[in-house]
PDB file of C-alpha atoms in Angstrom:
ATOM      1  CA  MET A   1      73.419  81.849-123.744  1.00 62.00           C
ATOM      2  CA  ALA A   2      75.118  84.977-123.454  1.00 76.00           C
ATOM      3  CA  LEU A   3      72.153  87.679-122.568  1.00 82.00           C
ATOM      4  CA  VAL A   4      72.797  90.990-121.181  1.00 92.00           C
ATOM      5  CA  GLU A   5      70.253  93.594-119.329  1.00 94.00           C
ATOM      6  CA  PRO A   6      69.542  96.684-121.393  1.00 97.00           C
ATOM      7  CA  THR A   7      72.353  99.394-120.440  1.00 96.00           C
ATOM      8  CA  HIS A   8      71.014 102.856-120.808  1.00 98.00           C
ATOM      9  CA  VAL A   9      74.155 105.196-121.365  1.00 97.00           C
ATOM     10  CA  THR A  10      74.044 109.769-121.958  1.00 98.00           C
ATOM     11  CA  THR A  11      76.056 110.176-125.644  1.00 98.00           C
ATOM     12  CA  LYS A  12      78.107 113.558-125.375  1.00 97.00           C
ATOM     13  CA  ASP A  13      76.266 114.962-126.857  1.00 97.00           C
ATOM     14  CA  GLY A  14      73.254 114.349-124.366  1.00 97.00           C
ATOM     15  CA  ARG A  15      71.157 112.026-126.631  1.00 97.00           C
ATOM     16  CA  THR A  16      70.382 108.614-124.850  1.00 98.00           C
ATOM     17  CA  ALA A  17      71.428 104.770-126.301  1.00 98.00           C
ATOM     18  CA  VAL A  18      70.450 101.933-125.620  1.00 98.00           C
ATOM     19  CA  ILE A  19      72.830  98.776-125.571  1.00 98.00           C
ATOM     20  CA  ARG A  20      71.435  95.525-125.777  1.00 98.00           C
ATOM     21  CA  ASN A  21      71.437  92.273-126.927  1.00 98.00           C
ATOM     22  CA  ALA A  22      70.818  92.036-130.809  1.00 98.00           C
ATOM     23  CA  THR A  23      67.881  89.840-131.912  1.00 97.00           C
ATOM     24  CA  GLU A  24      67.209  88.528-135.018  1.00 97.00           C
ATOM     25  CA  ASP A  25      64.926  91.141-136.162  1.00 97.00           C
ATOM     26  CA  ASP A  26      68.078  93.332-135.551  1.00 97.00           C
ATOM     27  CA  ALA A  27      69.333  91.400-138.967  1.00 96.00           C
ATOM     28  CA  GLN A  28      68.244  93.861-141.667  1.00 95.00           C
ATOM     29  CA  ALA A  29      69.812  96.875-139.922  1.00 94.00           C
ATOM     30  CA  LEU A  30      73.192  95.192-139.047  1.00 94.00           C
ATOM     31  CA  LEU A  31      72.997  94.302-142.820  1.00 91.00           C
ATOM     32  CA  ASP A  32      72.576  97.842-143.493  1.00 89.00           C
ATOM     33  CA  ASP A  33      74.808  98.383-140.993  1.00 86.00           C
ATOM     34  CA  LEU A  34      77.461  96.452-142.174  1.00 82.00           C
ATOM     35  CA  ARG A  35      77.584  97.542-145.848  1.00 82.00           C
ATOM     36  CA  ASP A  36      77.575 101.554-144.607  1.00 82.00           C
ATOM     37  CA  PHE A  37      80.495 100.710-142.071  1.00 75.00           C
ATOM     38  CA  VAL A  38      82.472  98.530-145.110  1.00 75.00           C
ATOM     39  CA  GLU A  39      81.807 101.411-147.951  1.00 76.00           C
ATOM     40  CA  ASP A  40      82.927 104.290-145.312  1.00 72.00           C
ATOM     41  CA  GLY A  41      85.930 102.616-144.929  1.00 68.00           C
ATOM     42  CA  GLU A  42      87.361 103.871-142.225  1.00 63.00           C
ATOM     43  CA  GLY A  43      89.487 101.397-139.929  1.00 66.00           C
ATOM     44  CA  GLN A  44      87.477  98.340-141.766  1.00 72.00           C
ATOM     45  CA  VAL A  45      89.886  95.445-143.490  1.00 77.00           C
ATOM     46  CA  LEU A  46      86.669  94.403-145.412  1.00 74.00           C
ATOM     47  CA  VAL A  47      85.922  95.896-148.554  1.00 76.00           C
ATOM     48  CA  PRO A  48      82.614  96.780-150.583  1.00 74.00           C
ATOM     49  CA  GLY A  49      80.891  93.491-151.616  1.00 75.00           C
ATOM     50  CA  GLU A  50      83.568  91.057-150.142  1.00 75.00           C
ATOM     51  CA  LEU A  51      80.756  90.010-147.233  1.00 75.00           C
ATOM     52  CA  ALA A  52      77.252  89.937-148.570  1.00 75.00           C
ATOM     53  CA  PRO A  53      75.054  88.027-145.895  1.00 87.00           C
ATOM     54  CA  THR A  54      71.817  86.989-146.585  1.00 91.00           C
ATOM     55  CA  LEU A  55      68.887  88.213-144.337  1.00 93.00           C
ATOM     56  CA  ASP A  56      68.264  84.336-143.543  1.00 96.00           C
ATOM     57  CA  GLU A  57      71.952  83.557-142.980  1.00 94.00           C
ATOM     58  CA  GLU A  58      72.213  87.223-140.846  1.00 95.00           C
ATOM     59  CA  ARG A  59      68.936  86.047-138.170  1.00 97.00           C
ATOM     60  CA  ALA A  60      70.711  82.843-138.567  1.00 96.00           C
ATOM     61  CA  TRP A  61      74.157  84.366-136.911  1.00 95.00           C
ATOM     62  CA  ILE A  62      72.606  86.509-134.958  1.00 96.00           C
ATOM     63  CA  ARG A  63      70.961  83.412-133.236  1.00 96.00           C
ATOM     64  CA  GLY A  64      73.958  81.245-133.218  1.00 95.00           C
ATOM     65  CA  GLN A  65      75.195  84.474-131.374  1.00 96.00           C
ATOM     66  CA  ASN A  66      72.693  84.609-128.639  1.00 95.00           C
ATOM     67  CA  ASP A  67      72.846  80.932-128.284  1.00 95.00           C
ATOM     68  CA  ASP A  68      76.443  80.331-127.107  1.00 96.00           C
ATOM     69  CA  SER A  69      77.329  81.399-123.805  1.00 96.00           C
ATOM     70  CA  ASN A  70      81.404  82.076-125.132  1.00 97.00           C
ATOM     71  CA  LYS A  71      79.675  84.708-127.747  1.00 97.00           C
ATOM     72  CA  LEU A  72      78.142  87.631-127.091  1.00 98.00           C
ATOM     73  CA  LEU A  73      76.900  90.315-129.495  1.00 98.00           C
ATOM     74  CA  LEU A  74      75.563  93.730-128.555  1.00 98.00           C
ATOM     75  CA  VAL A  75      74.102  96.836-130.522  1.00 98.00           C
ATOM     76  CA  VAL A  76      73.303  99.789-129.906  1.00 98.00           C
ATOM     77  CA  GLU A  77      70.338 101.989-130.516  1.00 98.00           C
ATOM     78  CA  ILE A  78      70.012 106.193-130.727  1.00 97.00           C
ATOM     79  CA  GLY A  79      65.982 107.032-131.286  1.00 96.00           C
ATOM     80  CA  GLY A  80      65.160 103.774-132.076  1.00 95.00           C
ATOM     81  CA  ALA A  81      68.052 103.206-134.628  1.00 96.00           C
ATOM     82  CA  ILE A  82      70.877 101.092-134.411  1.00 97.00           C
ATOM     83  CA  VAL A  83      73.702 102.742-134.859  1.00 96.00           C
ATOM     84  CA  GLY A  84      76.715 100.044-134.118  1.00 95.00           C
ATOM     85  CA  ASN A  85      77.654  96.847-132.417  1.00 96.00           C
ATOM     86  CA  LEU A  86      79.980  94.663-130.832  1.00 98.00           C
ATOM     87  CA  THR A  87      81.017  91.115-131.378  1.00 97.00           C
ATOM     88  CA  PHE A  88      82.917  88.779-128.737  1.00 98.00           C
ATOM     89  CA  ALA A  89      83.543  85.168-129.101  1.00 98.00           C
ATOM     90  CA  THR A  90      86.325  83.083-127.619  1.00 97.00           C
ATOM     91  CA  SER A  91      88.096  80.071-128.953  1.00 94.00           C
ATOM     92  CA  PRO A  92      86.521  76.990-129.886  1.00 93.00           C
ATOM     93  CA  ARG A  93      90.621  75.883-128.420  1.00 96.00           C
ATOM     94  CA  ARG A  94      90.230  74.625-124.966  1.00 95.00           C
ATOM     95  CA  ARG A  95      93.610  75.992-124.275  1.00 97.00           C
ATOM     96  CA  ILE A  96      93.467  79.364-125.160  1.00 97.00           C
ATOM     97  CA  ALA A  97      89.464  78.914-124.413  1.00 97.00           C
ATOM     98  CA  HIS A  98      89.504  82.008-121.849  1.00 97.00           C
ATOM     99  CA  THR A  99      90.404  84.264-124.331  1.00 98.00           C
ATOM    100  CA  GLY A 100      88.173  86.237-126.517  1.00 98.00           C
ATOM    101  CA  THR A 101      88.129  88.720-129.202  1.00 98.00           C
ATOM    102  CA  PHE A 102      85.852  91.546-130.003  1.00 98.00           C
ATOM    103  CA  GLY A 103      85.374  94.036-132.737  1.00 96.00           C
ATOM    104  CA  VAL A 104      83.554  97.261-132.634  1.00 95.00           C
ATOM    105  CA  GLY A 105      81.576  98.906-135.709  1.00 92.00           C
ATOM    106  CA  LEU A 106      79.856 102.276-135.476  1.00 92.00           C
ATOM    107  CA  ALA A 107      78.002 104.377-137.944  1.00 91.00           C
ATOM    108  CA  ARG A 108      79.691 107.803-138.711  1.00 88.00           C
ATOM    109  CA  GLU A 109      77.681 109.896-136.228  1.00 90.00           C
ATOM    110  CA  ALA A 110      77.784 107.330-133.909  1.00 93.00           C
ATOM    111  CA  ARG A 111      81.970 107.953-133.149  1.00 92.00           C
ATOM    112  CA  GLY A 112      83.099 110.233-130.678  1.00 94.00           C
ATOM    113  CA  ILE A 113      80.350 110.451-128.478  1.00 97.00           C
ATOM    114  CA  GLY A 114      81.062 107.632-126.224  1.00 97.00           C
ATOM    115  CA  ILE A 115      79.267 105.135-127.480  1.00 97.00           C
ATOM    116  CA  GLY A 116      82.438 102.869-128.065  1.00 97.00           C
ATOM    117  CA  THR A 117      83.843 103.382-124.592  1.00 98.00           C
ATOM    118  CA  ALA A 118      79.861 101.883-123.476  1.00 98.00           C
ATOM    119  CA  LEU A 119      79.736  98.950-125.285  1.00 98.00           C
ATOM    120  CA  VAL A 120      83.216  98.412-124.795  1.00 99.00           C
ATOM    121  CA  THR A 121      82.735  99.022-120.883  1.00 98.00           C
ATOM    122  CA  ARG A 122      79.844  97.000-120.994  1.00 98.00           C
ATOM    123  CA  LEU A 123      81.671  94.200-122.750  1.00 98.00           C
ATOM    124  CA  LEU A 124      84.497  94.477-120.025  1.00 98.00           C
ATOM    125  CA  ALA A 125      82.142  93.775-117.158  1.00 97.00           C
ATOM    126  CA  TRP A 126      79.698  90.767-118.629  1.00 97.00           C
ATOM    127  CA  ALA A 127      83.833  89.145-119.388  1.00 98.00           C
ATOM    128  CA  ALA A 128      84.709  89.922-115.552  1.00 97.00           C
ATOM    129  CA  ASP A 129      81.309  87.672-114.682  1.00 96.00           C
ATOM    130  CA  HIS A 130      82.097  84.928-117.308  1.00 96.00           C
ATOM    131  CA  PRO A 131      83.235  81.456-114.998  1.00 95.00           C
ATOM    132  CA  THR A 132      86.250  81.353-117.408  1.00 96.00           C
ATOM    133  CA  ILE A 133      86.930  84.095-119.759  1.00 97.00           C
ATOM    134  CA  GLU A 134      90.398  85.684-118.003  1.00 98.00           C
ATOM    135  CA  LYS A 135      91.769  87.719-121.565  1.00 98.00           C
ATOM    136  CA  VAL A 136      89.730  89.716-123.911  1.00 99.00           C
ATOM    137  CA  ASN A 137      91.692  90.385-127.057  1.00 99.00           C
ATOM    138  CA  LEU A 138      91.337  93.011-129.907  1.00 99.00           C
ATOM    139  CA  ARG A 139      92.961  93.853-133.332  1.00 98.00           C
ATOM    140  CA  VAL A 140      92.983  97.563-134.772  1.00 97.00           C
ATOM    141  CA  LEU A 141      94.340  99.304-137.495  1.00 95.00           C
ATOM    142  CA  ALA A 142      97.285 101.221-136.684  1.00 97.00           C
ATOM    143  CA  THR A 143      96.106 104.262-138.451  1.00 95.00           C
ATOM    144  CA  ASN A 144      92.999 104.297-136.112  1.00 94.00           C
ATOM    145  CA  ALA A 145      94.501 106.753-133.189  1.00 95.00           C
ATOM    146  CA  ARG A 146      90.910 107.446-131.787  1.00 94.00           C
ATOM    147  CA  ALA A 147      90.513 104.036-130.937  1.00 95.00           C
ATOM    148  CA  ILE A 148      93.653 103.673-129.818  1.00 98.00           C
ATOM    149  CA  ALA A 149      93.210 106.214-127.369  1.00 98.00           C
ATOM    150  CA  MET A 150      89.972 104.879-126.344  1.00 98.00           C
ATOM    151  CA  TYR A 151      91.565 101.053-125.985  1.00 99.00           C
ATOM    152  CA  ARG A 152      94.445 102.290-123.301  1.00 99.00           C
ATOM    153  CA  LYS A 153      91.931 104.449-121.555  1.00 98.00           C
ATOM    154  CA  LEU A 154      90.104 101.542-120.625  1.00 99.00           C
ATOM    155  CA  GLY A 155      92.836  99.296-119.518  1.00 98.00           C
ATOM    156  CA  PHE A 156      94.012  97.408-123.037  1.00 99.00           C
ATOM    157  CA  VAL A 157      97.854  97.437-123.750  1.00 99.00           C
ATOM    158  CA  GLU A 158      99.611  96.888-126.746  1.00 99.00           C
ATOM    159  CA  GLU A 159     101.111  93.280-127.314  1.00 99.00           C
ATOM    160  CA  GLY A 160     102.197  93.089-130.707  1.00 98.00           C
ATOM    161  CA  ARG A 161     101.899  94.630-134.057  1.00 98.00           C
ATOM    162  CA  LEU A 162     101.552  92.783-137.714  1.00 98.00           C
ATOM    163  CA  VAL A 163     103.957  94.873-139.683  1.00 98.00           C
ATOM    164  CA  ARG A 164     102.382  95.616-143.564  1.00 98.00           C
ATOM    165  CA  GLU A 165      99.485  93.354-142.426  1.00 96.00           C
ATOM    166  CA  ILE A 166      96.786  95.689-144.361  1.00 94.00           C
ATOM    167  CA  ARG A 167      97.252  96.469-148.268  1.00 94.00           C
ATOM    168  CA  TYR A 168      95.396  99.095-149.977  1.00 91.00           C
ATOM    169  CA  GLU A 169      93.709  99.058-153.328  1.00 89.00           C
ATOM    170  CA  ASP A 170      96.388 101.724-154.056  1.00 93.00           C
ATOM    171  CA  GLY A 171      99.490  99.944-152.893  1.00 95.00           C
ATOM    172  CA  THR A 172     100.391 101.398-149.320  1.00 94.00           C
ATOM    173  CA  TYR A 173     100.247  99.474-146.119  1.00 96.00           C
ATOM    174  CA  CYS A 174      98.609  99.680-142.414  1.00 96.00           C
ATOM    175  CA  ASP A 175     100.171  97.919-139.549  1.00 98.00           C
ATOM    176  CA  ASP A 176      97.719  96.065-137.631  1.00 98.00           C
ATOM    177  CA  VAL A 177      97.712  96.422-134.022  1.00 98.00           C
ATOM    178  CA  SER A 178      97.197  93.704-131.714  1.00 99.00           C
ATOM    179  CA  MET A 179      95.626  94.902-127.557  1.00 99.00           C
ATOM    180  CA  ALA A 180      94.735  93.157-124.803  1.00 99.00           C
ATOM    181  CA  ARG A 181      93.062  93.746-121.336  1.00 99.00           C
ATOM    182  CA  PHE A 182      93.007  91.211-118.437  1.00 98.00           C
ATOM    183  CA  VAL A 183      89.858  90.601-116.983  1.00 98.00           C
ATOM    184  CA  ARG A 184      90.858  88.570-113.862  1.00 87.00           C
ATOM    185  CA  ARG A 185      94.239  86.337-112.507  1.00 78.00           C
ATOM    186  CA  ALA A 186      95.286  83.765-114.069  1.00 71.00           C
ATOM    187  CA  GLY A 187      94.070  80.326-111.991  1.00 61.00           C
TER     188      GLY A 187
END
């Protein structure tokens, strides 16, 4: 099981945030957050209505994340409300099982106050302690300068760029940037 001890962090605006594993009781809040992230649109590939799991499907997904030692699902709470999450999974393919990819979702009010940094830092500590994970990957929209700066600050480097990977409804495009960080040496 990929469980972590809850971590308390102080945000840049002085509030206390708790980073912990998601539970099935968080399913509705995670669905609400997903809807809000997608409707907000900033940094998102999804469009409204494109991904709409049921409450039971979300609970099953959370259970699956928590039961798999190669996956991690974290939420961050401020004042008892979930304001963000991080998902991570390694590849099931043996030759790349030493790598994994993560994504972060933050409510608009949780951006720019250190929550993203705290979530990714917690992931990196967990990954460094994991017996097989060597490399942590992510993809981020090239227009998300704040996230790219945070990832660079945490030691991630750009490994590639998928040019015009995202096409918006208005016909404009955005590159998708692939970044990675090694958490341990090969071998």
